[in-house]
Short mmCIF file of C-alpha atoms in Angstrom, two decimals:
data_model
loop_
_atom_site.label_atom_id
_atom_site.label_comp_id
_atom_site.label_asym_id
_atom_site.label_seq_id
_atom_site.Cartn_x
_atom_site.Cartn_y
_atom_site.Cartn_z
CA MET A 1 -0.13 0.12 -0.16
CA THR A 2 1.37 3.25 -0.93
CA ALA A 3 1.85 6.31 1.34
CA SER A 4 -0.93 8.26 -0.41
CA ASN A 5 -3.38 5.26 0.22
CA ASP A 6 -2.38 5.25 3.71
CA THR A 7 -3.16 8.73 4.24
CA ALA A 8 -6.37 8.23 2.64
CA GLN A 9 -7.26 5.38 4.91
CA ALA A 10 -6.56 7.32 8.08
CA GLU A 11 -8.66 10.17 6.80
CA THR A 12 -11.67 7.91 6.04
CA MET A 13 -11.19 6.40 9.55
CA GLU A 14 -11.03 9.75 11.22
CA ALA A 15 -13.98 10.94 9.48
CA GLY A 16 -15.74 7.54 9.93
CA ALA A 17 -16.28 8.05 13.78
CA PRO A 18 -18.33 11.17 14.08
CA LEU A 19 -20.09 9.85 10.92
CA HIS A 20 -21.16 6.65 12.68
CA ALA A 21 -22.39 8.60 15.62
CA GLU A 22 -24.12 10.74 13.70
CA GLU A 23 -25.99 7.99 11.65
CA SER A 24 -26.59 6.28 15.03
CA TRP A 25 -28.34 8.88 16.53
CA LEU A 26 -30.41 9.87 13.49
CA GLN A 27 -31.67 6.74 12.87
CA ALA A 28 -32.68 5.85 16.45
CA ASP A 29 -35.65 4.40 16.98
CA TRP A 30 -37.00 6.52 19.60
CA SER A 31 -40.84 4.92 19.74
CA ARG A 32 -39.05 1.85 20.65
CA ILE A 33 -36.59 3.20 23.00
CA GLU A 34 -39.30 5.08 25.05
CA SER A 35 -41.18 1.84 25.06
CA GLU A 36 -38.46 -0.35 26.28
CA VAL A 37 -37.53 2.27 28.97
CA ARG A 38 -41.27 2.49 29.93
CA ARG A 39 -41.69 -0.95 30.27
CA LEU A 40 -38.60 -1.04 32.73
CA GLN A 41 -40.06 1.88 34.90
CA VAL A 42 -43.53 0.25 35.25
CA ARG A 43 -41.67 -2.81 36.49
CA ILE A 44 -39.77 -0.74 38.87
CA ALA A 45 -42.98 1.13 40.19
CA LYS A 46 -44.60 -2.49 40.75
CA ALA A 47 -41.93 -3.60 42.53
CA THR A 48 -41.64 -0.44 44.86
CA ARG A 49 -45.58 -0.84 45.50
CA GLU A 50 -44.77 -4.52 46.54
CA GLY A 51 -41.87 -3.47 48.87
CA ARG A 52 -39.48 -5.46 47.05
CA TRP A 53 -36.26 -3.15 47.24
CA GLY A 54 -33.89 -5.56 45.92
CA LYS A 55 -35.62 -5.91 42.95
CA VAL A 56 -36.02 -2.19 42.70
CA GLN A 57 -32.39 -1.77 42.81
CA ALA A 58 -31.87 -4.33 40.35
CA LEU A 59 -34.21 -2.85 37.94
CA GLN A 60 -32.65 0.57 38.42
CA ARG A 61 -29.14 -0.80 37.19
CA LEU A 62 -30.52 -2.50 34.71
CA LEU A 63 -32.36 0.58 33.25
CA THR A 64 -29.40 2.91 34.07
CA ARG A 65 -26.72 0.63 32.26
CA SER A 66 -29.01 0.13 28.98
CA HIS A 67 -28.29 1.69 25.70
CA ASN A 68 -32.07 2.78 25.51
CA GLY A 69 -31.98 4.66 29.03
CA LYS A 70 -28.52 6.53 27.93
CA MET A 71 -30.18 7.60 24.47
CA LEU A 72 -33.38 8.95 26.09
CA ALA A 73 -31.43 10.56 28.83
CA VAL A 74 -29.49 12.45 26.30
CA LYS A 75 -32.54 13.23 24.24
CA ARG A 76 -34.21 15.01 27.27
CA VAL A 77 -31.25 17.18 27.97
CA THR A 78 -30.54 18.11 24.58
CA GLU A 79 -34.38 19.15 23.76
CA ASN A 80 -35.40 21.14 26.96
CA ARG A 81 -34.86 24.77 27.63
CA GLY A 82 -31.79 24.87 29.03
CA ARG A 83 -30.07 22.69 26.39
CA ARG A 84 -27.94 25.78 25.28
CA THR A 85 -26.94 26.73 28.60
CA PRO A 86 -23.33 25.20 29.55
CA GLY A 87 -22.33 24.10 32.80
CA VAL A 88 -18.69 25.00 34.03
CA ASP A 89 -16.83 23.13 31.22
CA ARG A 90 -18.73 25.57 28.69
CA ARG A 91 -19.58 22.70 26.47
CA ILE A 92 -22.82 21.65 24.96
CA TRP A 93 -24.07 18.83 22.53
CA SER A 94 -25.63 20.28 20.11
CA SER A 95 -24.84 17.90 17.05
CA PRO A 96 -26.16 14.31 16.37
CA ALA A 97 -22.60 12.87 16.73
CA ALA A 98 -22.16 14.87 19.78
CA LYS A 99 -25.44 13.60 21.45
CA SER A 100 -24.64 9.87 20.30
CA SER A 101 -21.13 10.31 21.61
CA GLY A 102 -22.50 11.69 25.05
CA ALA A 103 -24.88 8.63 25.51
CA GLN A 104 -21.87 6.32 24.99
CA SER A 105 -19.73 8.19 27.17
CA LEU A 106 -22.14 7.88 30.36
CA ARG A 107 -20.57 5.01 32.54
CA HIS A 108 -20.64 4.53 36.43
CA ARG A 109 -17.45 3.24 36.58
CA GLY A 110 -14.76 6.16 37.11
CA TYR A 111 -17.59 8.57 37.00
CA ARG A 112 -16.77 11.96 38.52
CA PRO A 113 -19.32 14.90 38.41
CA GLN A 114 -17.97 18.23 38.02
CA PRO A 115 -19.14 21.23 40.36
CA LEU A 116 -22.45 23.22 39.21
CA ARG A 117 -21.95 26.37 37.69
CA ARG A 118 -24.45 28.82 40.03
CA ILE A 119 -26.50 31.56 38.76
CA TYR A 120 -29.45 33.51 40.52
CA ILE A 121 -32.88 34.20 38.96
CA PRO A 122 -34.97 37.10 40.13
CA LYS A 123 -37.97 36.06 42.64
CA ARG A 124 -41.62 37.64 42.93
CA ASN A 125 -40.62 38.98 46.17
CA GLY A 126 -37.38 40.77 44.91
CA GLY A 127 -34.94 38.14 46.22
CA LYS A 128 -32.94 36.03 43.92
CA ARG A 129 -33.17 31.98 43.70
CA PRO A 130 -30.12 29.94 43.43
CA LEU A 131 -29.99 27.66 40.41
CA GLY A 132 -27.36 25.21 39.64
CA ILE A 133 -26.04 24.60 36.28
CA PRO A 134 -24.51 21.02 35.52
CA THR A 135 -22.33 20.11 32.56
CA MET A 136 -23.92 18.04 29.91
CA ALA A 137 -22.25 14.86 30.88
CA ASP A 138 -23.91 15.44 34.38
CA ARG A 139 -27.18 16.51 33.14
CA ALA A 140 -27.25 13.51 31.14
CA MET A 141 -26.23 11.20 34.00
CA GLN A 142 -28.83 13.03 36.29
CA ALA A 143 -31.66 12.54 33.79
CA LEU A 144 -30.52 8.78 33.40
CA TRP A 145 -30.84 8.33 37.18
CA LYS A 146 -34.16 10.47 37.07
CA LEU A 147 -35.80 7.78 34.60
CA ALA A 148 -34.90 5.22 37.40
CA LEU A 149 -35.92 7.26 40.34
CA GLU A 150 -39.35 8.53 39.13
CA PRO A 151 -41.34 5.23 39.24
CA VAL A 152 -40.17 5.16 42.82
CA ALA A 153 -40.75 8.42 43.67
CA GLU A 154 -44.44 8.26 41.81
CA ALA A 155 -45.50 5.27 43.56
CA ARG A 156 -44.74 6.47 46.89
CA ALA A 157 -45.83 10.42 46.88
CA ASP A 158 -48.67 11.75 48.37
CA ARG A 159 -51.88 11.60 46.17
CA ASN A 160 -52.39 15.00 46.85
CA SER A 161 -49.02 16.46 45.95
CA TYR A 162 -48.79 18.40 42.52
CA GLY A 163 -45.46 19.84 42.29
CA PHE A 164 -43.02 18.66 39.56
CA ARG A 165 -45.23 15.29 39.36
CA VAL A 166 -45.49 13.29 36.00
CA ALA A 167 -48.77 14.27 34.23
CA ARG A 168 -50.36 16.64 36.89
CA SER A 169 -50.60 20.35 36.29
CA THR A 170 -51.24 23.81 38.22
CA ALA A 171 -54.80 23.26 37.10
CA ASP A 172 -55.06 20.06 38.73
CA ALA A 173 -53.78 21.46 41.96
CA ILE A 174 -56.35 24.46 41.70
CA ALA A 175 -59.19 22.05 41.32
CA HIS A 176 -58.05 20.08 44.31
CA CYS A 177 -58.07 23.16 46.14
CA PHE A 178 -61.49 24.26 45.00
CA ASN A 179 -63.06 20.93 45.69
CA THR A 180 -61.24 20.60 49.34
CA LEU A 181 -62.03 24.68 50.60
CA SER A 182 -65.42 25.05 48.79
CA LYS A 183 -67.51 22.92 51.26
CA ARG A 184 -69.06 24.73 54.44
CA THR A 185 -66.91 22.48 56.74
CA SER A 186 -63.68 23.18 54.90
CA ALA A 187 -60.54 24.71 56.80
CA GLU A 188 -60.82 28.75 57.10
CA TRP A 189 -57.13 29.25 56.82
CA VAL A 190 -54.29 28.11 54.34
CA LEU A 191 -50.94 28.20 55.73
CA GLU A 192 -47.93 28.71 53.06
CA ALA A 193 -44.48 28.08 54.01
CA ASP A 194 -41.09 28.23 52.44
CA ILE A 195 -38.16 26.16 54.08
CA ARG A 196 -35.11 28.69 53.80
CA GLY A 197 -32.08 27.19 52.39
CA CYS A 198 -33.38 23.83 51.91
CA PHE A 199 -31.34 22.59 49.38
CA ASP A 200 -27.92 24.05 50.98
CA ASN A 201 -28.77 22.62 54.57
CA ILE A 202 -30.70 19.30 53.80
CA GLY A 203 -28.91 16.50 55.41
CA HIS A 204 -26.80 14.48 53.21
CA GLU A 205 -26.62 11.33 55.23
CA TRP A 206 -30.64 11.32 55.34
CA LEU A 207 -30.66 11.38 51.59
CA LEU A 208 -27.99 8.58 51.28
CA ARG A 209 -30.14 6.38 53.78
CA ASN A 210 -33.60 6.89 52.13
CA ILE A 211 -33.06 7.62 48.39
CA THR A 212 -33.19 4.31 46.24
CA MET A 213 -30.46 4.78 44.03
CA ASP A 214 -26.82 4.03 43.59
CA LYS A 215 -25.33 5.32 46.76
CA GLU A 216 -21.87 6.09 45.50
CA VAL A 217 -23.29 8.05 42.42
CA LEU A 218 -25.45 9.90 45.02
CA ARG A 219 -22.91 10.85 47.18
CA LYS A 220 -20.64 12.20 44.51
CA TRP A 221 -23.48 14.43 43.23
CA LEU A 222 -23.66 15.67 46.90
CA LYS A 223 -20.15 16.31 47.21
CA ALA A 224 -19.61 17.75 43.96
CA GLY A 225 -20.50 21.23 45.15
CA TYR A 226 -20.96 24.40 43.01
CA ILE A 227 -18.83 27.44 41.74
CA ASP A 228 -20.21 30.81 42.89
CA GLY A 229 -18.04 33.34 41.03
CA TRP A 230 -14.42 31.98 41.71
CA THR A 231 -15.35 30.14 44.98
CA THR A 232 -16.25 26.50 45.19
CA ARG A 233 -18.84 25.95 47.73
CA PHE A 234 -21.06 22.73 48.88
CA GLY A 235 -24.88 22.02 48.91
CA ILE A 236 -27.21 19.76 47.09
CA PHE A 237 -28.04 20.23 43.34
CA CYS A 238 -31.07 22.93 43.17
CA GLY A 239 -32.87 23.63 39.98
CA THR A 240 -31.57 20.40 38.03
CA GLY A 241 -33.08 17.79 36.55
CA LEU A 242 -32.99 15.54 39.37
CA SER A 243 -33.69 17.78 42.28
CA ASP A 244 -37.32 17.24 41.94
CA ASP A 245 -36.95 13.36 43.17
CA ILE A 246 -34.19 13.74 45.55
CA PRO A 247 -35.69 15.28 48.64
#
């Protein structure tokens, strides 16, 4: 083989990797992927209701290591409103090749999350609410575990809770309030409360004991901290895709 042929073959191989990744993403059968993930989620919810926690953990492990779970997790974090907002590494996954490569890179062995990039968004009362922005890789890993945690959370949640719940909306909460408070014997007062610094001060050991997921991954997330300006601080991830299912 001549030197020119060697060069051409090398160029083809280098171009072939991203091309294969791009085709893998563009040709994905999303209906089948979502169906397979949903099937595992139904099994996790069933095992949760039956109190079979060993089965729950085995199914969660199966889901979070599956190709379908990883693909769907990346799809969700790259199609939401925050898809163009980078974390501390300033990287986003915008191309099909990057998304496919991102899904393949989701591995638990050797996984080390990076600190969140903290920003502040205004509140109605004039204050500011902290928001943590993970890197795309950490966002995808959290989305992957959200797929495994959501069935557990939904199976155990209060039937009258509506915040950040699957297939529930503000309209559902309003309807429930009306039905509860419109009776003659209904309570006359409604207590509204907010926990100051909930995510910054919540007990990590309690979370590790009570959240049904890979304890090592959860511990790494809890210790990852966030970067506020030039300072690295510690506190649970607030405003991320997984924060709804953790506390």
